Coordinates of C-alpha atoms and ligand atoms in Angstrom, one line a residue:
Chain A
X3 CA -198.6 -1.5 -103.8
X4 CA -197.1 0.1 -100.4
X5 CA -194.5 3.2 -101.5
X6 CA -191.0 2.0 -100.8
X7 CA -189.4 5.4 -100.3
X8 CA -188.7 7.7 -97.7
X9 CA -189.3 11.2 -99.5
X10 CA -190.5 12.2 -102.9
X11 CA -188.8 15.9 -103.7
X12 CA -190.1 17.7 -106.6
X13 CA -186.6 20.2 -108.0
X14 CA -187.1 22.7 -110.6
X15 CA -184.5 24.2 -112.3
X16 CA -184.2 28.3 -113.5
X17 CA -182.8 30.6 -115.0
X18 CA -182.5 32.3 -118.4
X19 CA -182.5 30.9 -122.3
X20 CA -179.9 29.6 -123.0
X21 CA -177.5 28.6 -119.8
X22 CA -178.1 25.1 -120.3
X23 CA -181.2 24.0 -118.0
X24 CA -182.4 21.4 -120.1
X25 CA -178.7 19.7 -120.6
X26 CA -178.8 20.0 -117.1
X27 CA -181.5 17.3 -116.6
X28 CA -181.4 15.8 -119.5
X29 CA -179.0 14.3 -121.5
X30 CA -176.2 16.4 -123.4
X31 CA -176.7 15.0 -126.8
X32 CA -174.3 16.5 -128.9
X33 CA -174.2 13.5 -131.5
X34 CA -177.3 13.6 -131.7
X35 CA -179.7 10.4 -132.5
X36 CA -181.4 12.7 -133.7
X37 CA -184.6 12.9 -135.2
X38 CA -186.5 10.2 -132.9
X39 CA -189.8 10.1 -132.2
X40 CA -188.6 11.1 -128.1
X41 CA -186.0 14.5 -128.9
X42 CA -189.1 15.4 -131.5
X43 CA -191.8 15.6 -128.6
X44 CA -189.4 16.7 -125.8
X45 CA -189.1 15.7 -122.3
X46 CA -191.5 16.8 -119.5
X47 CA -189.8 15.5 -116.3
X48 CA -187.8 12.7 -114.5
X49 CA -188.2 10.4 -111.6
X50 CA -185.2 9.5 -110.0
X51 CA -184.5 7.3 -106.8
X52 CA -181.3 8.0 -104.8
X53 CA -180.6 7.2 -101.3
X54 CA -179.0 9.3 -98.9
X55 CA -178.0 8.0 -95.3
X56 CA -180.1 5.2 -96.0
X57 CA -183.2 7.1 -96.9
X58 CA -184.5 5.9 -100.2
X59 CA -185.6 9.5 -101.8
X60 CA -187.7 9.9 -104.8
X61 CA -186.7 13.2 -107.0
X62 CA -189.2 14.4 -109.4
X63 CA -186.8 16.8 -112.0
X64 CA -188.7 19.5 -114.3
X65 CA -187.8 21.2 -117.1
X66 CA -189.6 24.5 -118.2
X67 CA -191.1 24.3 -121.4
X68 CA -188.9 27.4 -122.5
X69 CA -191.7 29.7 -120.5
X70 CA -188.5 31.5 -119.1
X71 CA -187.5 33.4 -122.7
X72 CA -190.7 35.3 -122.0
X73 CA -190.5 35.6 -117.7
X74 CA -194.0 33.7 -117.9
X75 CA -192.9 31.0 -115.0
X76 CA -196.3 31.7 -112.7
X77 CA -197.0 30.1 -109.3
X78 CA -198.1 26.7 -111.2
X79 CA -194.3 25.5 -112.3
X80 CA -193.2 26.7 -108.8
X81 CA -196.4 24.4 -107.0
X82 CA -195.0 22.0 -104.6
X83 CA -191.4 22.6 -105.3
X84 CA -189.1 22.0 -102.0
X85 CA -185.9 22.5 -104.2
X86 CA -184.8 25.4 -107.2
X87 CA -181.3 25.1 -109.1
X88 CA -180.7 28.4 -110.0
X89 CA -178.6 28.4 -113.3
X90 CA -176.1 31.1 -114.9
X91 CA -173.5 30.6 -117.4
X92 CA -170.4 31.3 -116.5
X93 CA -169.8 32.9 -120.2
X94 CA -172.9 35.0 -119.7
X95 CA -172.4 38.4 -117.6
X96 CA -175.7 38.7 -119.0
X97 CA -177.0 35.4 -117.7
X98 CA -175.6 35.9 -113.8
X99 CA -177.2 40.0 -113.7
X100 CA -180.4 37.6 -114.1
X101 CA -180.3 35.7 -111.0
X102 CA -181.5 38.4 -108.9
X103 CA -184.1 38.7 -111.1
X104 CA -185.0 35.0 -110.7
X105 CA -185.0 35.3 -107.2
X106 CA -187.3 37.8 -106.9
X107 CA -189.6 35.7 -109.2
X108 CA -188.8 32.7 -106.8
X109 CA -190.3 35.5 -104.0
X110 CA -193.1 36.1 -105.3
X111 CA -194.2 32.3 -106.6
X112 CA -192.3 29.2 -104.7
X113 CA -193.3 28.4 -101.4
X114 CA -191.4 30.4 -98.7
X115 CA -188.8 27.8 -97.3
X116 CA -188.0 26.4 -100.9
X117 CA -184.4 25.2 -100.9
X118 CA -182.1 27.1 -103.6
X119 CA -178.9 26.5 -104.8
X120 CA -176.7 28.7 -107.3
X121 CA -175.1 26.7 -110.3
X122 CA -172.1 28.2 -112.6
X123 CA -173.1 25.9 -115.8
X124 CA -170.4 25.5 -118.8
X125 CA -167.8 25.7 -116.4
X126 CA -165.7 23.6 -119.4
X127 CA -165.8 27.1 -121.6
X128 CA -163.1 28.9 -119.0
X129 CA -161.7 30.5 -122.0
X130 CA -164.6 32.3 -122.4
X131 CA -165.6 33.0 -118.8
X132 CA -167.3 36.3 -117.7
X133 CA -168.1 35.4 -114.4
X134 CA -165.7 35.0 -112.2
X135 CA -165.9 32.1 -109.2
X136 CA -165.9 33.8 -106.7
X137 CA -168.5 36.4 -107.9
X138 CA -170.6 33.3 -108.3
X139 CA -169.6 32.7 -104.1
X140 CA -170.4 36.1 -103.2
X141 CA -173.8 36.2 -104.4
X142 CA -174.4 32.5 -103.1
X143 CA -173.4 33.5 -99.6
X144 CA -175.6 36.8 -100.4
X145 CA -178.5 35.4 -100.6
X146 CA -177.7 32.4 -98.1
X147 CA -177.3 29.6 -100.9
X148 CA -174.7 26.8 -101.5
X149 CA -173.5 27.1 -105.2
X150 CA -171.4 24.7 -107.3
X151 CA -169.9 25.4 -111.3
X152 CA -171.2 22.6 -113.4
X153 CA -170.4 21.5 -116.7
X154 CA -173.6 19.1 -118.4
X155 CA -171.2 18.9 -121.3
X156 CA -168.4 16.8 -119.3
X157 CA -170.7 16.0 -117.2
X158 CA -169.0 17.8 -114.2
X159 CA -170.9 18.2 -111.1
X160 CA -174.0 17.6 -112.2
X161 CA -174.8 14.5 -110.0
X162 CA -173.1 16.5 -107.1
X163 CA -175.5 19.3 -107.3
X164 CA -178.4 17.3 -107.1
X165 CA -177.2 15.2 -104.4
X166 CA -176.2 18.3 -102.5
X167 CA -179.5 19.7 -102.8
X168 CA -181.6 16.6 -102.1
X169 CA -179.1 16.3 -98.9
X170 CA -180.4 20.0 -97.8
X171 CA -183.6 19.1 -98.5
X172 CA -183.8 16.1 -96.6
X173 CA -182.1 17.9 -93.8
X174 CA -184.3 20.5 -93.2
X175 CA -187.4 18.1 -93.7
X176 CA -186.0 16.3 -91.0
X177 CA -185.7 19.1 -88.8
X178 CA -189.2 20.0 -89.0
X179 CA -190.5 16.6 -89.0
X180 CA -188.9 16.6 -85.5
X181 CA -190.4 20.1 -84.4
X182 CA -193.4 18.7 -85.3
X183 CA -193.3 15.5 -83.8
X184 CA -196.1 15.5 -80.8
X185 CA -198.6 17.3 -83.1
X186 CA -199.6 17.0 -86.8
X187 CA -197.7 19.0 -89.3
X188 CA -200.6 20.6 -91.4
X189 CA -198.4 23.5 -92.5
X190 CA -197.2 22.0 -95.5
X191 CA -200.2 21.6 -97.9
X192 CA -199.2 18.8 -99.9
X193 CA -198.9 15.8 -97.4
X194 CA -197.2 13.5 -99.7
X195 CA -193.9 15.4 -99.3
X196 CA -192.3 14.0 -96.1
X197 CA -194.4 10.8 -96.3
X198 CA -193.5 8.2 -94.0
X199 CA -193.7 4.9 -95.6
X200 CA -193.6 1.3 -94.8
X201 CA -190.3 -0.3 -96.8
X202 CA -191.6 -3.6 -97.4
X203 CA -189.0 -5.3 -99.8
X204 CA -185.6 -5.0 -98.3
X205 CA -183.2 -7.5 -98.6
X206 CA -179.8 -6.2 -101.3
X207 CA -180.0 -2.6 -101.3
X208 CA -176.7 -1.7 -102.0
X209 CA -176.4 -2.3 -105.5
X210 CA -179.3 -0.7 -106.5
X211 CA -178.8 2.5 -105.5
X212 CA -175.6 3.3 -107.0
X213 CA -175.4 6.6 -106.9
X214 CA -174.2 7.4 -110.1
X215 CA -177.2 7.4 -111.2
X216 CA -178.3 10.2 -111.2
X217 CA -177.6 12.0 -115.1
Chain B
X25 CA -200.5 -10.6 -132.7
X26 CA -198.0 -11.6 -135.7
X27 CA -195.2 -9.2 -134.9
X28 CA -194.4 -10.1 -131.5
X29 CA -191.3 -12.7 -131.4
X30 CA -191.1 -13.6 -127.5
X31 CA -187.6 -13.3 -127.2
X32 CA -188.7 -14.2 -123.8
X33 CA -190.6 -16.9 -122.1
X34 CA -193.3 -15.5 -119.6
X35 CA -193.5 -17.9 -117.4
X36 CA -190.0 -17.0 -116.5
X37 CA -191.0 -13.4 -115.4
X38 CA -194.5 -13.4 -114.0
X39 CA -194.7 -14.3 -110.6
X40 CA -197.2 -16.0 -108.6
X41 CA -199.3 -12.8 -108.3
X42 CA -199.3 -11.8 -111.7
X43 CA -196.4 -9.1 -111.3
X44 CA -192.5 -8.9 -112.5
X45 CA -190.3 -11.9 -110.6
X46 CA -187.0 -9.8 -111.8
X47 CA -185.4 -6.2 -112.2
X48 CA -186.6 -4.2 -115.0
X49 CA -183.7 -2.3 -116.6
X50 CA -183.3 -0.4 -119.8
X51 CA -181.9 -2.6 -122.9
X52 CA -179.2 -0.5 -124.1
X53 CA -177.9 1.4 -120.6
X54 CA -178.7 -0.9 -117.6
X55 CA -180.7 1.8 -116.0
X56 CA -182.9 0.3 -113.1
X57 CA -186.5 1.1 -114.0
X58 CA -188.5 -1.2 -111.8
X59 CA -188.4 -3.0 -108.4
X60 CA -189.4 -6.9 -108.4
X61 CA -193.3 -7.4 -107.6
X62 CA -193.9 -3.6 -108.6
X63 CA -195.6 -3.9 -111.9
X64 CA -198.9 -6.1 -112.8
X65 CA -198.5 -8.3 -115.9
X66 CA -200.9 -7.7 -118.5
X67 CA -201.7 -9.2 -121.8
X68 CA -204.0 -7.1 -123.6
X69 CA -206.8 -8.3 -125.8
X70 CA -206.5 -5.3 -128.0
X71 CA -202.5 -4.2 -128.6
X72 CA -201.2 -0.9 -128.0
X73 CA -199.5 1.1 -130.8
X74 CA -196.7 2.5 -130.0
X75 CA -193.7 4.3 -132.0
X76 CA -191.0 2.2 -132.6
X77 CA -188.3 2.5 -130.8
X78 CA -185.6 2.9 -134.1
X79 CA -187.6 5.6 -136.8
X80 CA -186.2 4.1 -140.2
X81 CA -187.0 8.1 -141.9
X82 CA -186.7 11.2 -140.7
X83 CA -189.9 11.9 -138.8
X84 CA -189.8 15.8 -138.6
X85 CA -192.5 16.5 -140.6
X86 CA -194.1 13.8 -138.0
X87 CA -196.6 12.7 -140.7
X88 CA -194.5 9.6 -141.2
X89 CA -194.0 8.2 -137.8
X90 CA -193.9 4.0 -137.6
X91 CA -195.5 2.4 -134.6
X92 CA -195.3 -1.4 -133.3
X93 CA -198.2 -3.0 -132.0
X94 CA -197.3 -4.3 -128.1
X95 CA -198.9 -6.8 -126.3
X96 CA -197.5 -7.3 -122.9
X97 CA -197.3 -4.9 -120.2
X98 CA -196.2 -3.9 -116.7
X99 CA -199.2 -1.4 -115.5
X100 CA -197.9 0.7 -112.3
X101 CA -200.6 2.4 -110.7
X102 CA -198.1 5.5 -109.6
X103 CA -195.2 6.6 -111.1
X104 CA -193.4 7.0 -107.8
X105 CA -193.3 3.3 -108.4
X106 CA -190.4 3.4 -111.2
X107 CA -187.0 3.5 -109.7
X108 CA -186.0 5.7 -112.5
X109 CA -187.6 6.9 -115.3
X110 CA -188.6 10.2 -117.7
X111 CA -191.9 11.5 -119.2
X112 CA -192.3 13.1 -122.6
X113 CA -194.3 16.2 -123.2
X114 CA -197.5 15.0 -123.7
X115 CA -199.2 14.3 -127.1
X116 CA -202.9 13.4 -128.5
X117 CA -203.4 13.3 -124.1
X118 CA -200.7 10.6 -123.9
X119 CA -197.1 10.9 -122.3
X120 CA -194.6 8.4 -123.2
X121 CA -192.1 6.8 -120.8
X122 CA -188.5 7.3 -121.5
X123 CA -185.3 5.5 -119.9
X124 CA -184.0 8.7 -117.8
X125 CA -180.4 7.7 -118.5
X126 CA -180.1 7.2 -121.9
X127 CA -183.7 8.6 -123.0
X128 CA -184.7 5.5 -125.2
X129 CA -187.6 5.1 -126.0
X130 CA -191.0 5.2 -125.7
X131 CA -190.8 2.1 -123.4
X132 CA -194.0 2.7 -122.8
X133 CA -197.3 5.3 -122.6
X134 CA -199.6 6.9 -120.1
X135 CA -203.2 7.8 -121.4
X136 CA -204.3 10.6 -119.9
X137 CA -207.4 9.6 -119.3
X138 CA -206.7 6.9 -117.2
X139 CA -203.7 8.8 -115.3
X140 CA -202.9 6.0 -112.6
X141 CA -202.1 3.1 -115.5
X142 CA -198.5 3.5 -116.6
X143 CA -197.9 0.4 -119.1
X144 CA -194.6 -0.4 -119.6
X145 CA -193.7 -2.3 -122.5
X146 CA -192.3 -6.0 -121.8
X147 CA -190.6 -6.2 -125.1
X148 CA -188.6 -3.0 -124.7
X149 CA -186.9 -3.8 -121.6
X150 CA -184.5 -6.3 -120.4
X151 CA -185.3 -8.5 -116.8
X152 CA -182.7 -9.0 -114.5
X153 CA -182.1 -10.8 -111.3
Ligands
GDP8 N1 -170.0 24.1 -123.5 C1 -171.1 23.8 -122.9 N2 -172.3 24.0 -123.5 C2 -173.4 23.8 -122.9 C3 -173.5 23.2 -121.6 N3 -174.7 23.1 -121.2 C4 -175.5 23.4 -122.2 N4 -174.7 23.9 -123.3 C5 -175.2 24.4 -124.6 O1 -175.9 25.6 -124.3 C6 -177.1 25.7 -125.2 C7 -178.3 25.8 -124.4 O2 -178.6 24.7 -123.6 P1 -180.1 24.4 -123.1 O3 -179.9 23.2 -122.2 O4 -181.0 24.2 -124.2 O5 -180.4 25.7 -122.3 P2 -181.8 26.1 -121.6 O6 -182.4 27.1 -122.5 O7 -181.4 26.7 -120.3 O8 -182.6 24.8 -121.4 C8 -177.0 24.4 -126.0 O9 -176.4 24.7 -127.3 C9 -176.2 23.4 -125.3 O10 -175.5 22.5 -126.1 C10 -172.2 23.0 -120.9 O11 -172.1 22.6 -119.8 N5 -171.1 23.4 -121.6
MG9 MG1 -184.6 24.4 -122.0
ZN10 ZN1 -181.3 3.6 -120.9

């Protein structure tokens, strides 16, 4: 069957133990259901459709499988990302002196024009705060990233950050796609990325792409 | 065969062409998991067994898990397909489909060794127009 979307971008998120990846993407299940057969075996990744100026984009979320307690994420988590969350906790000094460290990993493994974006997570925990806002700003404009405080336990921001990265995704996709227009763009390994596709069924769009959700 | 009440009436959701007439959306959060005409109705011969959705014990020793036979299927040939939708870890070469909202589930399973066929369980979904 044709592909009804516009662009398919995988995201990854890092950063240490602990900060709250995984709540992140998934969902922040504090009364727990516990015990299914699902929270048992864990969750891999997530497909999500959201539109954006009328582009319908495909995002495929990953989680680490906890590689990062032992600095073990290798060029194979990073393959084909176009987007990176970088994650601290805001109660963690600990957690934000690691970012730069992350980075450097990101350097050395993603793909040189991988979109990044600083997020402040447990931004609900002020009372126990370590890292101050604006330290969080300074670093983000440091390294020439957008960055947002999040909270997956109020569920604060999250959707924004996502949106906001797709959106710079998209954006700079775009640009090249328009660089590259008289010629084929062959510098981007895997094709499928900034696919071009026939939208066949269009008709009520509105509805179904409310764009809540996303988490 | 025995176990599956058909709380719904086929003919009502296959189209013409053998695929979904409605929306596919999750049961217990609305979630939209499939565009109309995306998935290929199938009625297999030899039913799939799948965890059930609600684990009556406690299942982490995993030695005591309770499957349901299913029937009838959406297959999508690429997951890209599904408007939204999660993946478990995989296990015994199969990953299970998940609602990504709420996480129900498994709504349905990928074998691994026929990546391309995602079947998604008709009796754990709800079809809307
Ligand atoms: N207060 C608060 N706790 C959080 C938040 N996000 C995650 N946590 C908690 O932080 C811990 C680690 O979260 P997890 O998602 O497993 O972190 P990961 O190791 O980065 O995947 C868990 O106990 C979560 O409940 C948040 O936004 N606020
Ligand atoms: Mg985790
Ligand atoms: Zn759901």
């Amino acid at each position: 069957m044709a592909k009804a979307y516009d662009y398919l971008f995988k995201l990854l998120l890092i950063g240490d133990s602990g900060v709250g990846k995984t709540c992140v993407l998934f969902r922040f299940a504090e009364d727990q259901y516990n015990a299914t057969f699902i929270s048992t075996i864990g969750i891999d990744f997530k497909i999500r459709t959201i539109e954006l100026d009328g582009k319908k984009i495909k995002l495929q979320i990953w989680d680490t499988a906890g590689q990062e307690r032992f600095r073990t994420i290798t060029t194979a988590y990073y393959r084909g990302a176009m987007g990176i969350l970088l994650v601290y906790d805001i109660t963690s000094e600990k957690s934000f002196d690691s970012i730069r460290n992350w980075i450097r990993n990101i350097e050395e493994h993603a793909s040189a024009d991988v979109e990044r974006m600083l997020i402040g997570n447990k931004c609900d925990m002020n009372d126990r705060r370590q890292v101050s806002k604006e330290r969080g700003e300074k670093l983000a404009i440091e390294y020439g990233m957008k960055c947002m405080e999040t909270s997956a336990k109020l569920n604060e921001n999250i959707e924004n950050a996502f949106f906001t990265l797709a959106r710079d995704i998209k954006a700079k996709t775009e640009k090249r796609l328009n660089q590259n227009r008289p010629g084929s763009n062959s510098q981007n390994g895997t094709g499928s990325n900034t696919k071009l596709k026939p939208k066949d069924n269009g008709g009520s769009k509105s509805s179904f792409f409310k764009m809540c959700t996303i988490l | 065969m025995t176990e599956c009440t058909e709380a719904y009436n086929l003919s009502e959701l296959v189209s013409e062409t053998n695929t979904n007439l409605k929306k596919v959306k999750c049961l217990r959060c609305d979630s939209f998991i499939l565009q109309p005409n995306s998935g290929l109705f199938t009625k297999l011969e030899m039913s799939l067994s799948i965890p059930a959705l609600r684990q009556k014990k406690s299942i982490v020793t995993g030695d005591s898990i309770e499957y349901e036979l299913l029937q009838n299927f959406w297959i999508v040939n690429d997951a890209f397909t599904f408007e939204n939708i999660g993946f478990t870890n995989t296990v015994d070469n199969k990953k299970y489909l998940i609602c990504a909202d709420c996480e129900i589930g498994p709504l349905g399973v990928q074998n691994l060794d026929n990546p391309n066929e995602f079947y998604l369980s008709i009796d754990r979904v709800k079809h809307v127009n």
